[in-house]
Structures are given as C-alpha cells and as structure tokens.
C-alpha cells in the first residue's frame, strides 16, 4: 500500500515536529500495511524559497532514511516530494520540476481554497503538458461554487495525465463518503493519502481509508487499486524526469 500524501518529514511545515514523531508515524504506517510513502511537505512559492526548502527537505529525508535503515521493524520506502500550492503561471517555472516526486515527473498540486476561476483550469492543462499532475485532496474543493470546475477536472482525468488523490478520513467518515467512494469505483479518483501531520490530531490512517473502500467496493477492487498505484509510481520512475 502506498500513502501518496504525508507530512512525515520533520521540521519543514506544519507536519511532524521532530524525529520522534516521524518515527512513530512510520511505525503506525507500517502496522497498517503501508509499504511506500510519498513525503509531501507544503511548498508555497509566496512564502518559501525553493533552494532553502529543498535543502531542509533533503536533510530531513536523509535523517529519517537513516532511522529506517537502522530499524529492524520499519522497512517503508520513502520518496521525497512536495505538496505544491497553486500559483499563477507556475507551469512556466523551470525549477518546478525539482518539486516532483524524486526521479519522476509527478507533481502533487494543492489548489486554492477560494472559488476557482477558468484560468486555474488552463494552468492545470498547461502543467499536464510536462507533468503527471496529482490534485491532492480534491474533496476539499468540492463545494457548490466550484461544481463546474470539479466536473471539468474530472473530465480532464480521462484525457490528460491528471490524477485525483482523496484523503482517507474523507472516505472513512463524513458527508462526502459515498460520493468519493463512487469516484474510486468509476476511476475518477486514483489515490488515497493519509495527509497525516502527527500522532495526535492528524495521525496515519491509511488502514481506515482502504477499509472503507474495501467495505463498499470489495477486496478484489482494493487489491487492483493497490496494484495500479504501485504500477503508476513504478512507471513514473522508469520514465524518469524528462519524458
Ligand atoms: Fe497535506
């Protein structure tokens, strides 16, 4: 099982504060059956400087990787990446590729929380020329005012390298549960992520998300989804950055 969205790298954003918390998050993830984690600290071009962000992220990554290497119990594979906050003309920024899942062209994109505009959609289309774009926790934007845009991006997933990630908590509980599970069934949602930040308020919960899908869509469906997720990441790594 792959956790596609996780703030396990310590000391970068509002996620894990220290190695102890990160280690506990990894242990909990391991117990839940997670084998790979895409590490997605927040990157906001309005606040963060790219070089500084990358230095801090890579340092945290190395420290945590060293902890895994020394651990007998946790053998999770980590991938450095970022949860990149949308900004205008971002598709024209060459350095953006430094924020993809390392060794791939997969960009995890966090959209604005205001009402969307037509220009947001064209920016996503432009990004899809160069990247496999994963819209993180799309359910957070699925309100009445964005309805036509959500419909549009879901349509775009059928013809562009555009993918949808949903948070585990949203498929396990809450009012959107049924709708989101249906999206997975229809192939309109592709990945689950814990979006975990710590061990208290937002802990690792990939097990509850997968269980919710399994309860509604069956074991065979979940098995296939996990295999598709592994293949997605493997294919992206095989193709590398520049294709
Ligand atoms: Fe996040």
Short mmCIF file of C-alpha atoms and ligand atoms in Angstrom, two decimals:
data_model
loop_
_atom_site.label_atom_id
_atom_site.label_comp_id
_atom_site.label_asym_id
_atom_site.label_seq_id
_atom_site.Cartn_x
_atom_site.Cartn_y
_atom_site.Cartn_z
CA UNK A 1 0.00 0.00 0.00
CA UNK A 2 1.22 3.49 -0.86
CA UNK A 3 0.47 6.62 1.15
CA UNK A 4 0.52 9.35 -1.51
CA UNK A 5 0.23 12.31 0.83
CA UNK A 6 2.03 12.53 4.16
CA UNK A 7 3.72 15.23 6.22
CA UNK A 8 6.10 12.81 7.88
CA UNK A 9 9.29 14.79 7.21
CA UNK A 10 10.05 16.70 10.38
CA UNK A 11 10.72 20.36 10.86
CA UNK A 12 9.65 21.60 7.43
CA UNK A 13 6.00 22.60 7.63
CA UNK A 14 3.05 22.12 9.99
CA UNK A 15 3.65 18.35 9.91
CA UNK A 16 5.92 16.34 12.17
CA UNK A 17 7.96 18.49 14.54
CA UNK A 18 10.73 16.04 15.38
CA UNK A 19 12.31 12.67 14.62
CA UNK A 20 10.46 11.01 17.47
CA UNK A 21 7.07 11.92 15.96
CA UNK A 22 8.17 10.94 12.46
CA UNK A 23 9.40 7.57 13.75
CA UNK A 24 6.06 6.97 15.48
CA UNK A 25 4.22 7.91 12.29
CA UNK A 26 6.32 5.42 10.33
CA UNK A 27 5.74 2.69 12.91
CA UNK A 28 2.00 3.29 12.82
CA UNK A 29 2.02 3.29 8.99
CA UNK A 30 3.97 0.04 8.94
CA UNK A 31 1.47 -1.60 11.29
CA UNK A 32 -1.32 -0.53 8.92
CA UNK A 33 0.39 -2.20 5.97
CA UNK A 34 1.94 0.84 4.29
CA UNK A 35 4.99 -0.06 2.18
CA UNK A 36 5.75 3.24 0.45
CA UNK A 37 5.22 6.86 1.47
CA UNK A 38 5.35 9.93 -0.74
CA UNK A 39 6.67 12.66 1.57
CA UNK A 40 4.80 15.86 0.78
CA UNK A 41 5.83 18.89 2.86
CA UNK A 42 3.97 22.07 1.89
CA UNK A 43 5.67 24.33 -0.63
CA UNK A 44 4.16 27.77 -1.10
CA UNK A 45 6.00 29.93 -3.64
CA UNK A 46 4.69 33.06 -1.91
CA UNK A 47 6.43 32.12 1.34
CA UNK A 48 9.12 29.52 0.65
CA UNK A 49 12.39 29.87 -1.17
CA UNK A 50 12.94 26.88 -3.39
CA UNK A 51 16.62 26.24 -2.62
CA UNK A 52 16.15 26.59 1.12
CA UNK A 53 13.08 24.35 1.02
CA UNK A 54 14.96 21.65 -0.87
CA UNK A 55 17.95 21.76 1.47
CA UNK A 56 15.71 21.43 4.54
CA UNK A 57 13.57 18.75 2.97
CA UNK A 58 16.51 16.67 1.80
CA UNK A 59 18.17 16.94 5.20
CA UNK A 60 15.02 15.72 6.99
CA UNK A 61 14.66 12.98 4.40
CA UNK A 62 18.22 11.76 4.97
CA UNK A 63 17.83 11.73 8.74
CA UNK A 64 14.59 9.79 8.52
CA UNK A 65 16.02 7.39 5.95
CA UNK A 66 18.92 6.72 8.30
CA UNK A 67 16.43 5.94 11.06
CA UNK A 68 14.68 3.45 8.74
CA UNK A 69 17.99 1.86 7.77
CA UNK A 70 18.77 1.28 11.45
CA UNK A 71 15.30 -0.05 12.24
CA UNK A 72 14.51 -3.75 12.34
CA UNK A 73 10.78 -3.21 12.25
CA UNK A 74 10.20 -0.46 9.67
CA UNK A 75 11.19 -1.00 6.04
CA UNK A 76 8.98 1.62 4.39
CA UNK A 77 10.28 3.17 1.20
CA UNK A 78 10.21 6.96 1.31
CA UNK A 79 10.05 9.31 -1.68
CA UNK A 80 10.93 13.00 -1.31
CA UNK A 81 8.31 15.21 -2.93
CA UNK A 82 6.25 18.30 -2.07
CA UNK A 83 2.66 19.45 -1.83
CA UNK A 84 2.95 22.44 -4.11
CA UNK A 85 0.44 25.24 -3.63
CA UNK A 86 -1.01 26.55 -6.87
CA UNK A 87 0.19 29.86 -8.25
CA UNK A 88 -0.42 31.68 -11.50
CA UNK A 89 1.93 30.80 -14.40
CA UNK A 90 3.53 28.05 -12.35
CA UNK A 91 3.75 25.89 -15.46
CA UNK A 92 6.34 28.35 -16.81
CA UNK A 93 8.65 27.95 -13.82
CA UNK A 94 11.51 25.67 -14.84
CA UNK A 95 12.56 24.86 -11.27
CA UNK A 96 9.15 23.42 -10.56
CA UNK A 97 10.42 20.01 -11.62
CA UNK A 98 12.64 19.98 -8.53
CA UNK A 99 9.44 19.58 -6.51
CA UNK A 100 8.15 16.46 -8.24
CA UNK A 101 8.35 13.03 -6.62
CA UNK A 102 12.09 12.45 -6.91
CA UNK A 103 13.08 10.71 -10.11
CA UNK A 104 9.67 11.19 -11.71
CA UNK A 105 7.58 13.89 -13.36
CA UNK A 106 4.77 13.52 -10.80
CA UNK A 107 3.72 16.87 -9.34
CA UNK A 108 1.39 16.98 -6.33
CA UNK A 109 -0.72 20.10 -6.59
CA UNK A 110 -2.72 21.79 -3.85
CA UNK A 111 -5.37 24.07 -5.31
CA UNK A 112 -6.54 27.36 -3.79
CA UNK A 113 -9.36 27.15 -1.28
CA UNK A 114 -11.25 30.11 -2.73
CA UNK A 115 -13.70 29.91 -5.60
CA UNK A 116 -11.87 28.65 -8.67
CA UNK A 117 -11.53 30.51 -11.95
CA UNK A 118 -11.24 29.49 -15.60
CA UNK A 119 -7.54 30.42 -15.50
CA UNK A 120 -6.91 27.75 -12.83
CA UNK A 121 -8.16 25.10 -15.23
CA UNK A 122 -5.95 26.31 -18.08
CA UNK A 123 -2.97 26.36 -15.73
CA UNK A 124 -3.64 22.72 -14.82
CA UNK A 125 -3.88 21.90 -18.53
CA UNK A 126 -0.53 23.61 -19.13
CA UNK A 127 1.06 21.70 -16.25
CA UNK A 128 -0.19 18.43 -17.75
CA UNK A 129 1.97 19.05 -20.82
CA UNK A 130 5.06 18.45 -18.74
CA UNK A 131 3.94 16.64 -15.63
CA UNK A 132 1.74 13.90 -14.33
CA UNK A 133 -0.33 16.13 -12.08
CA UNK A 134 -1.95 14.79 -8.92
CA UNK A 135 -4.65 17.05 -7.46
CA UNK A 136 -4.39 16.45 -3.73
CA UNK A 137 -7.48 16.10 -1.53
CA UNK A 138 -9.80 17.15 -4.34
CA UNK A 139 -12.75 16.64 -1.99
CA UNK A 140 -11.80 19.80 -0.13
CA UNK A 141 -12.74 21.88 -3.16
CA UNK A 142 -15.94 20.06 -3.99
CA UNK A 143 -18.42 22.70 -2.95
CA UNK A 144 -21.37 24.17 -4.78
CA UNK A 145 -19.46 27.18 -6.12
CA UNK A 146 -16.74 25.05 -7.75
CA UNK A 147 -19.12 22.48 -9.18
CA UNK A 148 -18.48 23.21 -12.85
CA UNK A 149 -14.70 23.24 -12.30
CA UNK A 150 -14.71 19.95 -10.42
CA UNK A 151 -16.75 18.41 -13.20
CA UNK A 152 -14.23 19.80 -15.69
CA UNK A 153 -11.13 18.41 -13.93
CA UNK A 154 -12.76 15.01 -13.56
CA UNK A 155 -13.43 15.05 -17.30
CA UNK A 156 -9.79 16.04 -17.85
CA UNK A 157 -8.55 12.97 -15.95
CA UNK A 158 -9.83 10.87 -18.85
CA UNK A 159 -7.65 12.58 -21.47
CA UNK A 160 -4.68 14.12 -19.66
CA UNK A 161 -2.04 12.86 -17.22
CA UNK A 162 -4.19 14.23 -14.41
CA UNK A 163 -4.98 12.25 -11.26
CA UNK A 164 -7.06 12.69 -8.14
CA UNK A 165 -5.96 11.97 -4.58
CA UNK A 166 -8.51 11.74 -1.77
CA UNK A 167 -7.77 11.79 1.96
CA UNK A 168 -8.52 8.64 3.94
CA UNK A 169 -10.61 10.45 6.51
CA UNK A 170 -12.99 11.68 3.81
CA UNK A 171 -13.77 8.17 2.54
CA UNK A 172 -13.98 6.72 6.04
CA UNK A 173 -16.33 9.29 7.55
CA UNK A 174 -18.27 12.42 6.77
CA UNK A 175 -20.95 13.53 4.37
CA UNK A 176 -18.97 13.09 1.14
CA UNK A 177 -18.06 9.48 1.84
CA UNK A 178 -20.45 7.83 -0.63
CA UNK A 179 -19.72 10.28 -3.42
CA UNK A 180 -15.96 9.80 -3.08
CA UNK A 181 -16.18 6.02 -2.97
CA UNK A 182 -18.23 6.20 -6.16
CA UNK A 183 -15.46 8.26 -7.75
CA UNK A 184 -12.97 5.50 -6.95
CA UNK A 185 -15.36 2.94 -8.40
CA UNK A 186 -15.69 4.99 -11.61
CA UNK A 187 -11.96 5.50 -11.95
CA UNK A 188 -12.32 9.25 -11.26
CA UNK A 189 -10.28 9.10 -8.05
CA UNK A 190 -6.95 7.32 -8.13
CA UNK A 191 -5.00 7.54 -4.89
CA UNK A 192 -5.59 7.60 -1.17
CA UNK A 193 -3.40 9.59 1.16
CA UNK A 194 -3.34 9.91 4.91
CA UNK A 195 -2.39 13.61 4.82
CA UNK A 196 -1.12 12.79 8.31
CA UNK A 197 0.75 15.51 10.18
CA UNK A 198 1.39 13.97 13.60
CA UNK A 199 0.30 11.25 16.02
CA UNK A 200 -2.46 13.23 17.69
CA UNK A 201 -4.88 15.31 15.67
CA UNK A 202 -3.98 14.01 12.20
CA UNK A 203 -2.38 10.57 12.62
CA UNK A 204 -1.58 7.97 9.94
CA UNK A 205 -4.85 6.35 8.86
CA UNK A 206 -4.31 4.53 5.58
CA UNK A 207 -5.94 1.43 7.09
CA UNK A 208 -9.26 3.18 7.68
CA UNK A 209 -9.32 4.62 4.15
CA UNK A 210 -8.57 1.30 2.49
CA UNK A 211 -11.08 -0.47 4.74
CA UNK A 212 -13.80 1.99 3.73
CA UNK A 213 -13.10 1.25 0.06
CA UNK A 214 -12.98 -2.47 0.73
CA UNK A 215 -16.27 -2.46 2.65
CA UNK A 216 -18.03 -0.74 -0.25
CA UNK A 217 -16.20 -1.97 -3.33
CA UNK A 218 -14.79 -5.33 -2.24
CA UNK A 219 -11.43 -6.94 -1.68
CA UNK A 220 -10.70 -7.55 -5.35
CA UNK A 221 -11.23 -3.86 -6.16
CA UNK A 222 -8.86 -2.71 -3.44
CA UNK A 223 -6.27 -5.26 -4.48
CA UNK A 224 -6.44 -3.97 -8.03
CA UNK A 225 -6.25 -0.33 -6.90
CA UNK A 226 -3.12 -1.05 -4.86
CA UNK A 227 -1.54 -2.79 -7.85
CA UNK A 228 -2.43 0.14 -10.13
CA UNK A 229 -0.92 2.59 -7.61
CA UNK A 230 2.34 0.62 -7.47
CA UNK A 231 2.44 0.48 -11.27
CA UNK A 232 1.83 4.23 -11.53
CA UNK A 233 4.79 5.01 -9.32
CA UNK A 234 6.99 2.39 -10.95
CA UNK A 235 6.15 3.59 -14.48
CA UNK A 236 6.82 7.20 -13.46
CA UNK A 237 10.21 6.20 -12.06
CA UNK A 238 11.06 4.11 -15.11
CA UNK A 239 10.29 7.01 -17.40
CA UNK A 240 12.23 9.44 -15.28
CA UNK A 241 12.10 13.16 -15.23
CA UNK A 242 12.31 14.35 -18.76
CA UNK A 243 9.68 12.34 -20.56
FE1 LIG B 1 -1.24 17.96 3.02
#
